[in-house]
Amino acid sequence: SAVISQKPSRDICQRGTSLTIQCQVDSQVTMMFWYRQQPGQSLTLIATANQGSEATYESGFVIDKFPISRPNLTFSTLTVSNMSPEDSSIYLCSGSNRDRVEETQYFGPGTRLLVL
Amino acid sequence: DQQVKQNSPSLSVQEGRISILNCDYTNSMFDYFLWYKKYPAEGPTFLISISSIKDKNEDGRFTVFLNKSAKHLSLHIVPSQPGDSAVYFCAAAEYGNKLVFGAGTILRVKS
């Protein structure tokens, strides 16, 4: 298994600003992902973070709004740009050492974001 | 369109009894199913999984049952313990594709 940490754990931001969330894994992982969990809803995949290349975004999510970096096999960042109150959510990072996406992923504790 | 549904937002069970959490899905192409447990202020942790070639998988107190014809799976916890109190997420995926999560069920085990 992998241990995943995220910074910050929570933040309160003003609309129109941007926040960068960091995700650190204690060992190399093949795949890293970013999810969003809006209040009372399920986890929704935002994108797959690809090492050394552009992230792969899911339908409804775009790079301009959620730029992602993954410079190596243990670290990734997600930026929430030009925030609005609708971006208030928990953002989670996950990692997997399996080649198949659907097999077990290990999650970070999440970043709780409130946009005023 | 919710492809994975957990219709019970919460469940309360007495310690020592069985907890049964249910999950329904609509996509017949799903062939891998997982349950995650989440405590407050922590990320989800993997609990148990099952592939579509099986109808049951057991790991200690946890058993997952899959009924493909009904597109239904369930998680049984026997016996339930107070430490099992958490949010339980069901997830499903097609081969090589992303996980699709349900909205979660809050389990409370009363001592």
XYZ file of C-alpha atoms in Angstrom:
227
model
C 0.000 0.000 0.000
C 0.952 3.648 -0.295
C 0.563 6.451 2.219
C -0.697 9.665 0.661
C -0.622 13.118 2.220
C -2.223 16.327 1.029
C -1.610 19.984 1.761
C -3.452 22.046 2.795
C -5.956 19.972 4.732
C -8.502 22.771 4.498
C -8.761 26.345 3.301
C -11.207 29.198 3.008
C -10.749 31.271 -0.129
C -12.285 34.292 -1.772
C -14.020 33.981 -5.114
C -11.838 34.755 -8.098
C -8.658 33.493 -6.459
C -6.800 30.210 -7.092
C -5.618 27.477 -4.752
C -2.972 24.828 -5.399
C -3.322 21.510 -3.581
C -0.282 19.291 -3.170
C -0.311 15.496 -3.066
C 2.707 13.508 -1.871
C 3.016 9.714 -1.945
C 5.522 7.893 0.250
C 6.533 5.573 -2.581
C 6.437 5.550 -6.358
C 3.014 4.856 -7.816
C 2.112 4.051 -11.376
C -1.015 6.162 -11.491
C -2.305 9.236 -9.657
C -5.800 10.674 -9.749
C -7.703 13.710 -8.536
C -11.303 13.492 -7.325
C -13.900 15.942 -6.106
C -16.594 15.212 -3.558
C -19.264 17.884 -3.424
C -21.437 18.070 -0.308
C -23.701 15.026 -0.009
C -22.504 13.550 -3.280
C -20.238 10.783 -4.483
C -16.589 11.028 -5.433
C -16.194 12.230 -9.019
C -12.993 11.762 -10.991
C -11.574 15.060 -12.240
C -8.506 13.768 -14.067
C -5.673 11.301 -14.234
C -2.318 12.943 -13.515
C 0.273 11.723 -16.027
C 3.936 11.938 -15.211
C 5.735 14.377 -17.481
C 2.761 15.075 -19.729
C -0.652 16.713 -19.703
C -3.308 15.265 -17.450
C -6.250 13.337 -18.888
C -9.485 15.111 -17.943
C -12.942 13.624 -17.507
C -15.998 15.043 -19.181
C -17.012 18.298 -17.554
C -13.540 19.193 -16.308
C -11.060 21.347 -18.236
C -7.387 22.158 -17.906
C -7.924 25.910 -17.650
C -10.048 25.454 -14.543
C -8.127 22.552 -12.959
C -4.503 22.599 -14.127
C -2.606 19.544 -12.884
C 1.087 18.798 -12.697
C 2.905 15.549 -12.011
C 6.659 16.105 -12.241
C 7.601 12.667 -10.849
C 6.147 9.367 -9.626
C 5.485 10.556 -6.061
C 4.110 14.103 -6.353
C 1.239 15.924 -8.021
C -0.563 19.249 -7.717
C -4.090 20.326 -8.554
C -4.933 23.998 -8.927
C -8.509 25.206 -8.615
C -8.529 28.401 -10.679
C -10.753 31.455 -10.564
C -12.791 29.929 -7.768
C -16.502 30.382 -7.207
C -18.686 29.129 -4.327
C -19.656 26.139 -6.510
C -16.061 24.909 -6.180
C -16.559 24.362 -2.449
C -15.834 20.634 -2.105
C -13.446 18.085 -0.756
C -10.638 17.406 -3.214
C -8.937 14.027 -2.942
C -5.789 12.655 -4.449
C -5.312 8.923 -4.983
C -2.591 6.619 -6.205
C -2.388 3.093 -7.526
C 0.367 0.661 -8.369
C -1.899 -1.510 -10.442
C -1.879 -1.337 -14.193
C -5.633 -1.502 -14.274
C -7.312 1.730 -13.272
C -10.216 -0.024 -11.623
C -8.100 -1.949 -9.182
C -7.453 -0.697 -5.696
C -6.518 2.917 -5.212
C -5.183 4.521 -2.064
C -6.569 7.899 -1.107
C -5.193 10.924 0.651
C -7.139 12.532 3.506
C -8.582 15.207 1.243
C -8.505 18.994 1.125
C -11.675 20.673 2.335
C -12.195 23.880 0.361
C -14.720 26.589 1.132
C -15.100 29.449 -1.331
C -16.825 32.595 -0.123
C -27.173 9.838 -14.686
C -26.101 7.949 -11.582
C -24.657 4.652 -12.675
C -23.985 3.505 -9.112
C -26.623 4.065 -6.467
C -26.626 3.575 -2.745
C -30.247 4.195 -1.883
C -29.878 4.152 1.896
C -28.175 7.326 3.117
C -27.761 5.814 6.571
C -28.063 2.583 8.534
C -28.093 1.950 12.268
C -27.224 -1.481 13.694
C -26.717 -2.929 17.149
C -23.232 -4.145 18.035
C -22.840 -7.865 17.337
C -25.577 -7.936 14.705
C -25.199 -8.089 10.948
C -24.858 -4.905 8.872
C -26.008 -5.124 5.267
C -25.141 -2.273 2.914
C -26.639 -2.300 -0.539
C -25.586 -0.952 -3.915
C -27.282 -1.010 -7.320
C -25.750 -0.249 -10.692
C -27.104 0.344 -14.172
C -24.128 -0.262 -16.455
C -24.023 -3.929 -17.459
C -20.454 -3.449 -18.675
C -19.147 -3.000 -15.132
C -16.989 -5.982 -14.268
C -15.194 -4.965 -11.093
C -16.710 -3.763 -7.852
C -15.182 -2.375 -4.696
C -16.210 -1.169 -1.260
C -14.388 1.647 0.514
C -14.745 2.822 4.106
C -14.264 6.436 5.119
C -13.820 7.917 8.580
C -14.279 11.667 9.167
C -11.307 13.788 8.076
C -9.665 10.794 6.398
C -9.591 9.546 2.841
C -11.508 6.448 1.764
C -9.692 3.169 2.450
C -10.121 0.037 0.384
C -12.150 -2.660 2.110
C -12.993 -5.479 -0.270
C -13.546 -6.097 -3.980
C -15.153 -8.613 -6.302
C -14.877 -9.285 -10.012
C -17.852 -10.148 -12.162
C -16.758 -13.766 -12.546
C -17.572 -14.366 -8.876
C -20.724 -13.996 -6.836
C -19.136 -13.877 -3.401
C -15.896 -12.756 -1.819
C -15.110 -13.016 1.854
C -12.454 -11.377 4.008
C -12.815 -11.926 7.727
C -15.962 -10.211 8.957
C -16.635 -8.688 5.539
C -18.389 -10.453 2.674
C -19.428 -8.939 -0.640
C -22.188 -10.570 -2.694
C -22.743 -9.834 -6.373
C -25.996 -10.518 -8.217
C -25.270 -9.692 -11.845
C -28.770 -10.407 -13.118
C -30.195 -7.916 -10.642
C -27.235 -5.525 -11.016
C -26.958 -5.490 -7.267
C -24.207 -5.962 -4.754
C -24.180 -5.949 -1.009
C -21.646 -5.796 1.787
C -22.256 -7.873 4.897
C -20.421 -7.136 8.124
C -20.717 -9.852 10.768
C -20.506 -9.226 13.653
C -20.736 -5.452 13.535
C -18.471 -3.508 15.863
C -18.569 0.146 16.978
C -15.318 0.753 15.063
C -17.173 -0.115 11.862
C -19.108 3.154 12.160
C -18.105 5.075 9.037
C -19.280 6.042 5.562
C -19.224 3.136 3.111
C -18.813 3.788 -0.618
C -19.596 1.308 -3.325
C -17.617 1.697 -6.579
C -17.694 -0.022 -9.954
C -15.680 0.006 -13.164
C -15.425 -1.447 -16.627
C -12.135 -3.099 -17.544
C -9.430 -0.448 -17.800
C -11.769 2.422 -17.028
C -12.360 4.823 -14.187
C -14.047 3.981 -10.912
C -17.625 5.219 -10.560
C -18.660 5.785 -6.959
C -21.990 5.753 -5.186
C -22.965 8.563 -2.825
C -22.179 6.529 0.286
C -24.077 5.061 3.239
C -23.418 6.179 6.811
C -23.237 3.145 9.103
C -23.695 3.622 12.833
C -23.034 0.656 15.079
C -24.512 1.155 18.522
C -22.942 -0.467 21.568
